[in-house]
Short mmCIF file of C-alpha atoms and ligand atoms in Angstrom, two decimals:
data_model
loop_
_atom_site.label_atom_id
_atom_site.label_comp_id
_atom_site.label_asym_id
_atom_site.label_seq_id
_atom_site.Cartn_x
_atom_site.Cartn_y
_atom_site.Cartn_z
CA MET A 1 -16.01 -40.97 -9.34
CA PRO A 2 -18.74 -43.29 -11.63
CA HIS A 3 -20.43 -41.30 -14.18
CA VAL A 4 -23.27 -41.42 -16.43
CA ALA A 5 -23.06 -41.73 -20.04
CA VAL A 6 -25.55 -40.67 -22.09
CA VAL A 7 -25.57 -41.29 -25.40
CA GLY A 8 -27.88 -39.11 -28.08
CA SER A 9 -29.08 -36.51 -30.59
CA PHE A 10 -28.46 -32.87 -29.40
CA ASN A 11 -31.15 -30.85 -31.95
CA VAL A 12 -31.52 -26.87 -32.67
CA ASP A 13 -35.05 -26.54 -30.64
CA HIS A 14 -37.09 -23.90 -32.74
CA VAL A 15 -40.00 -22.49 -30.84
CA TRP A 16 -43.23 -20.89 -30.92
CA ARG A 17 -45.75 -20.39 -28.09
CA ALA A 18 -49.81 -19.30 -28.61
CA PRO A 19 -52.02 -19.32 -26.89
CA ARG A 20 -53.14 -22.69 -27.57
CA LEU A 21 -51.03 -25.20 -30.40
CA PRO A 22 -52.16 -24.76 -34.40
CA ARG A 23 -54.72 -26.87 -36.40
CA PRO A 24 -54.24 -28.82 -39.49
CA GLY A 25 -54.64 -25.42 -42.31
CA GLU A 26 -54.38 -23.26 -39.03
CA THR A 27 -51.64 -19.95 -39.44
CA LEU A 28 -51.63 -19.06 -35.44
CA SER A 29 -49.15 -15.58 -34.63
CA GLY A 30 -47.13 -16.80 -31.51
CA GLU A 31 -44.07 -15.61 -29.65
CA TYR A 32 -40.26 -17.08 -31.36
CA ALA A 33 -37.51 -18.74 -28.86
CA THR A 34 -34.60 -21.29 -30.29
CA GLY A 35 -32.48 -22.89 -27.58
CA PRO A 36 -30.88 -26.04 -27.11
CA GLY A 37 -32.99 -28.85 -26.95
CA GLY A 38 -32.41 -32.23 -28.69
CA LYS A 39 -33.22 -35.32 -25.36
CA GLY A 40 -30.13 -36.65 -25.37
CA PHE A 41 -28.52 -33.48 -24.94
CA ASN A 42 -31.58 -32.62 -22.48
CA GLN A 43 -30.95 -35.90 -20.50
CA ALA A 44 -26.85 -34.87 -20.36
CA ILE A 45 -27.83 -31.73 -19.09
CA ALA A 46 -30.00 -32.43 -17.11
CA ALA A 47 -28.11 -35.94 -15.08
CA ARG A 48 -25.26 -32.71 -14.90
CA ARG A 49 -26.87 -30.72 -13.25
CA ALA A 50 -28.12 -32.66 -11.11
CA GLY A 51 -24.93 -33.60 -9.60
CA ALA A 52 -23.44 -36.53 -12.05
CA GLU A 53 -20.50 -35.84 -14.53
CA VAL A 54 -21.08 -36.79 -17.80
CA ARG A 55 -20.22 -38.11 -20.75
CA PHE A 56 -22.49 -37.63 -23.98
CA LEU A 57 -22.07 -39.23 -27.48
CA CYS A 58 -23.52 -37.85 -30.19
CA ALA A 59 -23.27 -37.21 -33.46
CA LEU A 60 -23.32 -32.87 -34.85
CA GLY A 61 -22.42 -31.62 -37.90
CA ASP A 62 -19.80 -28.87 -39.11
CA ASP A 63 -22.68 -25.28 -38.28
CA ALA A 64 -24.16 -23.07 -36.13
CA GLY A 65 -25.59 -25.89 -34.14
CA GLY A 66 -22.63 -28.35 -33.45
CA ALA A 67 -20.35 -25.29 -32.42
CA LEU A 68 -23.69 -24.69 -29.65
CA ALA A 69 -23.40 -28.09 -29.03
CA ARG A 70 -20.17 -28.23 -28.08
CA GLU A 71 -20.37 -24.32 -25.91
CA LEU A 72 -22.56 -25.42 -23.71
CA ALA A 73 -21.31 -29.06 -23.15
CA ALA A 74 -18.03 -26.85 -21.98
CA ALA A 75 -20.38 -24.92 -20.19
CA ASP A 76 -21.73 -27.04 -18.05
CA GLY A 77 -18.68 -28.83 -17.60
CA ILE A 78 -19.45 -31.96 -19.80
CA GLY A 79 -17.59 -34.97 -21.57
CA LEU A 80 -18.18 -34.44 -25.31
CA HIS A 81 -17.80 -36.74 -27.97
CA ALA A 82 -18.85 -35.90 -30.88
CA LEU A 83 -19.16 -38.03 -34.32
CA ALA A 84 -18.36 -35.12 -36.69
CA SER A 85 -21.46 -35.19 -39.45
CA HIS A 86 -21.10 -33.69 -43.30
CA ALA A 87 -24.97 -33.55 -41.88
CA PRO A 88 -26.50 -30.59 -40.53
CA THR A 89 -27.20 -30.15 -36.69
CA GLY A 90 -30.17 -31.25 -35.93
CA THR A 91 -33.63 -29.69 -35.74
CA ALA A 92 -36.65 -29.86 -34.36
CA GLY A 93 -40.15 -27.31 -34.87
CA ILE A 94 -42.36 -26.92 -31.36
CA TYR A 95 -45.01 -25.97 -30.81
CA THR A 96 -46.10 -25.09 -27.05
CA ASP A 97 -49.51 -23.56 -25.99
CA ALA A 98 -50.25 -21.68 -22.67
CA GLU A 99 -50.66 -24.69 -21.01
CA GLY A 100 -47.30 -25.39 -21.51
CA ARG A 101 -48.10 -28.97 -23.75
CA ASN A 102 -46.63 -29.29 -27.16
CA SER A 103 -46.57 -31.02 -29.95
CA ILE A 104 -42.82 -31.43 -32.01
CA VAL A 105 -41.33 -32.45 -35.36
CA ILE A 106 -37.61 -33.22 -35.80
CA GLY A 107 -35.22 -32.96 -38.04
CA PRO A 108 -32.44 -35.84 -37.11
CA GLY A 109 -30.29 -34.55 -39.80
CA ALA A 110 -26.74 -35.55 -38.31
CA ASN A 111 -28.00 -37.80 -35.01
CA ALA A 112 -29.30 -39.90 -38.13
CA ALA A 113 -25.13 -39.97 -38.36
CA LEU A 114 -24.46 -42.11 -34.92
CA ASP A 115 -23.86 -45.16 -35.75
CA ALA A 116 -22.33 -48.20 -33.70
CA ALA A 117 -18.71 -47.91 -34.79
CA PHE A 118 -18.76 -45.05 -33.00
CA VAL A 119 -20.03 -46.01 -29.92
CA ALA A 120 -18.14 -48.88 -29.77
CA ALA A 121 -14.98 -47.03 -30.40
CA GLN A 122 -16.07 -44.50 -27.67
CA ALA A 123 -15.11 -47.36 -24.83
CA GLN A 124 -13.08 -44.44 -22.40
CA ALA A 125 -16.12 -42.81 -22.72
CA LEU A 126 -17.90 -45.04 -21.46
CA ALA A 127 -15.21 -47.26 -19.30
CA GLY A 128 -16.75 -46.80 -15.69
CA ALA A 129 -19.86 -45.18 -16.39
CA ALA A 130 -22.26 -46.29 -13.76
CA VAL A 131 -25.26 -45.28 -15.55
CA VAL A 132 -25.12 -45.92 -19.63
CA LEU A 133 -28.83 -43.85 -20.76
CA ALA A 134 -30.37 -44.10 -24.10
CA GLN A 135 -32.89 -42.35 -26.50
CA LEU A 136 -34.67 -43.39 -29.32
CA GLU A 137 -34.02 -40.21 -31.60
CA SER A 138 -30.45 -41.90 -32.81
CA PRO A 139 -29.82 -45.31 -35.04
CA PRO A 140 -31.14 -48.56 -33.59
CA GLU A 141 -27.57 -49.57 -34.19
CA ALA A 142 -26.66 -46.98 -32.08
CA VAL A 143 -28.48 -47.71 -29.21
CA ARG A 144 -28.25 -51.49 -29.18
CA ALA A 145 -24.01 -50.85 -28.73
CA ALA A 146 -24.66 -48.07 -26.29
CA LEU A 147 -26.80 -50.39 -23.95
CA ALA A 148 -23.98 -53.99 -25.37
CA ALA A 149 -21.69 -51.07 -24.10
CA ALA A 150 -22.90 -50.99 -20.78
CA ARG A 151 -23.62 -54.66 -19.38
CA GLU A 152 -20.16 -54.89 -21.15
CA GLY A 153 -18.94 -52.71 -18.07
CA GLY A 154 -21.49 -53.63 -15.95
CA ALA A 155 -23.44 -49.55 -15.61
CA LEU A 156 -27.01 -50.08 -15.51
CA ALA A 157 -28.66 -50.22 -19.70
CA MET A 158 -30.55 -47.24 -18.48
CA LEU A 159 -33.17 -46.91 -22.13
CA ASN A 160 -36.28 -44.31 -22.50
CA PRO A 161 -37.68 -45.41 -24.92
CA ALA A 162 -38.65 -42.52 -26.53
CA PRO A 163 -40.72 -40.51 -28.94
CA ALA A 164 -43.05 -43.51 -29.56
CA ASN A 165 -43.33 -43.94 -32.77
CA ALA A 166 -39.16 -45.07 -32.64
CA PRO A 167 -39.19 -49.17 -32.95
CA VAL A 168 -37.95 -51.03 -29.86
CA ASP A 169 -37.32 -54.66 -31.39
CA ALA A 170 -37.23 -57.50 -28.56
CA ALA A 171 -32.88 -57.70 -28.85
CA LEU A 172 -33.07 -54.38 -27.46
CA LEU A 173 -35.43 -54.23 -24.56
CA ALA A 174 -33.88 -57.26 -23.85
CA ALA A 175 -30.39 -54.74 -23.05
CA CYS A 176 -32.08 -52.95 -20.61
CA ASP A 177 -32.18 -53.05 -17.10
CA LEU A 178 -34.38 -50.54 -17.21
CA VAL A 179 -36.71 -48.91 -19.28
CA THR A 180 -38.74 -45.99 -18.16
CA PRO A 181 -41.18 -44.88 -21.09
CA ASN A 182 -44.60 -42.07 -20.24
CA GLU A 183 -47.77 -43.60 -21.29
CA SER A 184 -47.76 -43.04 -25.72
CA GLU A 185 -44.12 -44.79 -25.39
CA PHE A 186 -45.66 -47.51 -22.95
CA ALA A 187 -48.61 -48.69 -25.03
CA ALA A 188 -46.47 -48.28 -28.54
CA LEU A 189 -43.32 -50.81 -26.59
CA LEU A 190 -46.94 -52.93 -25.51
CA ALA A 191 -48.21 -53.25 -29.20
CA ALA A 192 -45.48 -54.38 -30.18
CA HIS A 193 -44.44 -56.37 -28.45
CA GLY A 194 -46.96 -59.09 -27.63
CA GLY A 195 -49.93 -57.30 -29.08
CA GLU A 196 -51.95 -55.82 -26.23
CA ARG A 197 -53.72 -53.24 -27.10
CA VAL A 198 -54.35 -50.16 -24.24
CA ASP A 199 -55.03 -46.90 -25.14
CA PRO A 200 -52.08 -43.91 -23.74
CA ASP A 201 -55.15 -41.52 -22.18
CA ALA A 202 -56.44 -44.56 -20.40
CA VAL A 203 -52.72 -46.23 -18.87
CA ALA A 204 -52.54 -43.48 -15.34
CA ALA A 205 -56.23 -45.37 -14.18
CA LEU A 206 -55.57 -48.70 -14.82
CA ASP A 207 -54.90 -50.93 -11.23
CA ASP A 208 -51.96 -51.51 -10.04
CA ASP A 209 -52.25 -55.12 -10.60
CA ALA A 210 -53.04 -54.24 -13.89
CA LEU A 211 -49.86 -51.94 -15.17
CA HIS A 212 -47.81 -54.32 -13.14
CA ALA A 213 -48.55 -57.78 -15.08
CA LEU A 214 -47.79 -55.19 -18.66
CA CYS A 215 -44.78 -54.42 -17.23
CA ARG A 216 -43.71 -57.91 -16.00
CA ALA A 217 -44.39 -59.14 -19.36
CA LEU A 218 -42.77 -56.25 -21.38
CA LEU A 219 -39.40 -56.43 -19.51
CA PRO A 220 -39.77 -59.44 -17.41
CA HIS A 221 -35.41 -59.06 -15.88
CA GLY A 222 -36.13 -55.60 -15.28
CA SER A 223 -37.68 -52.39 -13.68
CA VAL A 224 -39.68 -50.41 -15.90
CA VAL A 225 -41.23 -46.42 -14.71
CA VAL A 226 -43.82 -45.62 -16.47
CA THR A 227 -44.37 -41.96 -16.31
CA LEU A 228 -47.76 -40.27 -15.77
CA GLY A 229 -48.02 -36.63 -16.04
CA ALA A 230 -49.51 -35.08 -13.66
CA ALA A 231 -50.38 -38.87 -12.35
CA GLY A 232 -46.13 -39.01 -11.00
CA CYS A 233 -45.33 -42.64 -12.61
CA PHE A 234 -46.07 -45.49 -11.78
CA VAL A 235 -42.29 -48.44 -10.77
CA SER A 236 -42.21 -52.32 -11.40
CA HIS A 237 -39.04 -54.20 -10.56
CA ALA A 238 -38.00 -57.53 -11.06
CA ASP A 239 -35.86 -57.90 -8.63
CA PRO A 240 -37.20 -55.40 -5.47
CA ALA A 241 -34.89 -56.51 -3.40
CA ALA A 242 -31.93 -55.74 -5.36
CA CYS A 243 -32.93 -52.31 -6.11
CA GLY A 244 -33.20 -51.61 -2.41
CA ASP A 245 -37.02 -51.55 -2.18
CA GLY A 246 -40.20 -53.19 0.09
CA ASP A 247 -42.18 -53.15 -3.49
CA ALA A 248 -41.69 -55.09 -5.67
CA ARG A 249 -44.68 -51.98 -7.58
CA TYR A 250 -45.92 -48.48 -7.03
CA ARG A 251 -46.77 -45.59 -7.51
CA VAL A 252 -44.80 -41.94 -6.77
CA PRO A 253 -47.19 -38.81 -6.98
CA ALA A 254 -45.79 -35.75 -8.73
CA ARG A 255 -44.91 -32.70 -7.33
CA PRO A 256 -47.64 -29.79 -7.89
CA ALA A 257 -46.05 -27.16 -10.18
CA ARG A 258 -46.98 -24.13 -11.42
CA VAL A 259 -46.85 -25.68 -14.91
CA VAL A 260 -44.77 -22.50 -17.97
CA ASP A 261 -43.13 -25.41 -20.84
CA THR A 262 -43.22 -29.10 -20.57
CA THR A 263 -41.15 -29.82 -23.32
CA GLY A 264 -37.75 -31.55 -21.91
CA ALA A 265 -39.91 -32.35 -18.69
CA GLY A 266 -39.21 -36.54 -19.93
CA ASP A 267 -36.17 -35.32 -20.49
CA ALA A 268 -34.51 -33.60 -16.43
CA PHE A 269 -37.13 -36.64 -15.11
CA ASN A 270 -34.29 -39.19 -16.92
CA GLY A 271 -31.59 -36.95 -16.81
CA ALA A 272 -31.94 -36.54 -12.60
CA LEU A 273 -33.27 -39.97 -12.44
CA ALA A 274 -29.41 -41.29 -14.19
CA ALA A 275 -28.24 -39.16 -11.93
CA ALA A 276 -29.60 -39.46 -8.44
CA LEU A 277 -28.47 -43.81 -9.55
CA ALA A 278 -25.06 -42.94 -10.87
CA GLN A 279 -24.48 -40.64 -7.22
CA ARG A 280 -26.47 -43.11 -4.62
CA PRO A 281 -26.19 -45.91 -5.60
CA GLY A 282 -26.96 -47.84 -1.97
CA ARG A 283 -30.56 -46.03 -1.93
CA PRO A 284 -33.71 -47.37 -2.42
CA PHE A 285 -34.81 -46.29 -5.97
CA ALA A 286 -38.04 -45.50 -4.33
CA ALA A 287 -36.10 -42.23 -3.11
CA GLN A 288 -34.52 -41.47 -6.45
CA VAL A 289 -38.02 -41.84 -7.38
CA ARG A 290 -38.62 -39.65 -5.55
CA PHE A 291 -35.64 -37.10 -6.15
CA ALA A 292 -36.07 -37.37 -10.06
CA ASN A 293 -39.45 -36.67 -9.83
CA ARG A 294 -38.97 -32.99 -8.24
CA TYR A 295 -36.30 -32.65 -10.36
CA ALA A 296 -38.62 -33.01 -13.86
CA ALA A 297 -41.36 -31.14 -12.17
CA ALA A 298 -39.14 -27.98 -11.51
CA SER A 299 -38.43 -28.17 -15.45
CA THR A 300 -40.99 -27.26 -16.29
CA GLU A 301 -41.64 -24.16 -14.49
CA ALA A 302 -39.50 -22.34 -16.88
CA ALA A 303 -39.39 -22.13 -20.82
CA GLY A 304 -37.07 -24.55 -23.05
CA ALA A 305 -35.39 -27.97 -23.70
CA ALA A 306 -31.66 -27.76 -22.37
CA VAL A 307 -32.21 -24.32 -20.22
CA ALA A 308 -35.05 -25.30 -17.99
CA MET A 309 -32.26 -28.18 -16.20
CA PRO A 310 -32.21 -27.27 -12.82
CA ARG A 311 -29.36 -27.02 -11.67
CA LEU A 312 -29.68 -28.35 -7.97
CA ARG A 313 -28.82 -26.28 -4.76
CA PRO A 314 -27.88 -27.36 -1.33
CA GLY A 315 -29.80 -30.11 0.24
CA ASP A 316 -31.88 -30.86 -2.65
CA ALA A 317 -30.10 -34.08 -3.00
CA ASP A 318 -30.63 -35.06 0.24
CA ALA A 319 -34.48 -33.63 0.69
CA ASP A 320 -37.10 -36.64 1.27
O1 RIB B 401 -38.57 -33.86 -25.48
C1 RIB B 401 -37.73 -33.33 -26.40
C2 RIB B 401 -36.49 -32.57 -26.96
O2 RIB B 401 -37.83 -33.12 -27.91
C3 RIB B 401 -36.58 -31.28 -27.38
O3 RIB B 401 -35.26 -30.54 -27.40
C4 RIB B 401 -36.64 -31.75 -28.96
O4 RIB B 401 -35.72 -31.25 -29.36
C5 RIB B 401 -36.47 -33.21 -29.33
O5 RIB B 401 -35.30 -33.72 -29.56
#
């Protein structure tokens, strides 16, 4: 069966939940929890729990964090292909507030060791993938190798350009078939490619023609899905018919949720979208995005990152 190959990070998340986020210089008291995370791993778990076969390419330290990644990947039936690094497994410090918002600092650790040679050597894991999905918590050369392998193997090359402060050069963008920024990442990409200055807080309120034009300038040959949090997302295609859609641009509303924690909601969306595209290739793209939106909304109703990814119930994938 065609699978999803995710190339990216694994982190041990250290999470402090407080009524609000701390201000600079301030000390707050909150509840502490730890668990698995990293944008790559979260997306791999989401794709798996959304029903796809998944291979996950990453770099891990020889420590408790690395062992946790191996154990959890095995428990979820994910094929793990890990470069063994001397650096400690990646970490993230996360503050979350009563509204489910968060601030994150990552310590890349072993994630920084993932390289193009390792990715290229995992030809077996990448061969036969329907979708190769990467993010930007891994070195650019590893991401480039992943996207190049997607193209060579006839898979969809999908990039979630997160976090927003990671550089994306023109060659990396050109290697993508589908790019899925949130508002901050979209604004950062626009500023870096073409110089357009857009306030991230103003992205959702732009009219559809303006948003579509910005997406087309950013990725003339492919599709862009701008995720807009509670406002859902905006889809822009170069070739709507090739994606099974009638419209080149449209919005998809978010599903209402009883939000507990938004950490990893973007990862839930990306993993679920990749899974849907791999498993149900004949479906209109709009239906795949609606599925991913529902999945992402459900992920916010539990605390944590990877552990909050919901498991599908019978019929969930077919509901529309
Ligand atoms: O997207 C959420 C993730 O960002 C967290 O799990 C954390 O590890 C950071 O990578």
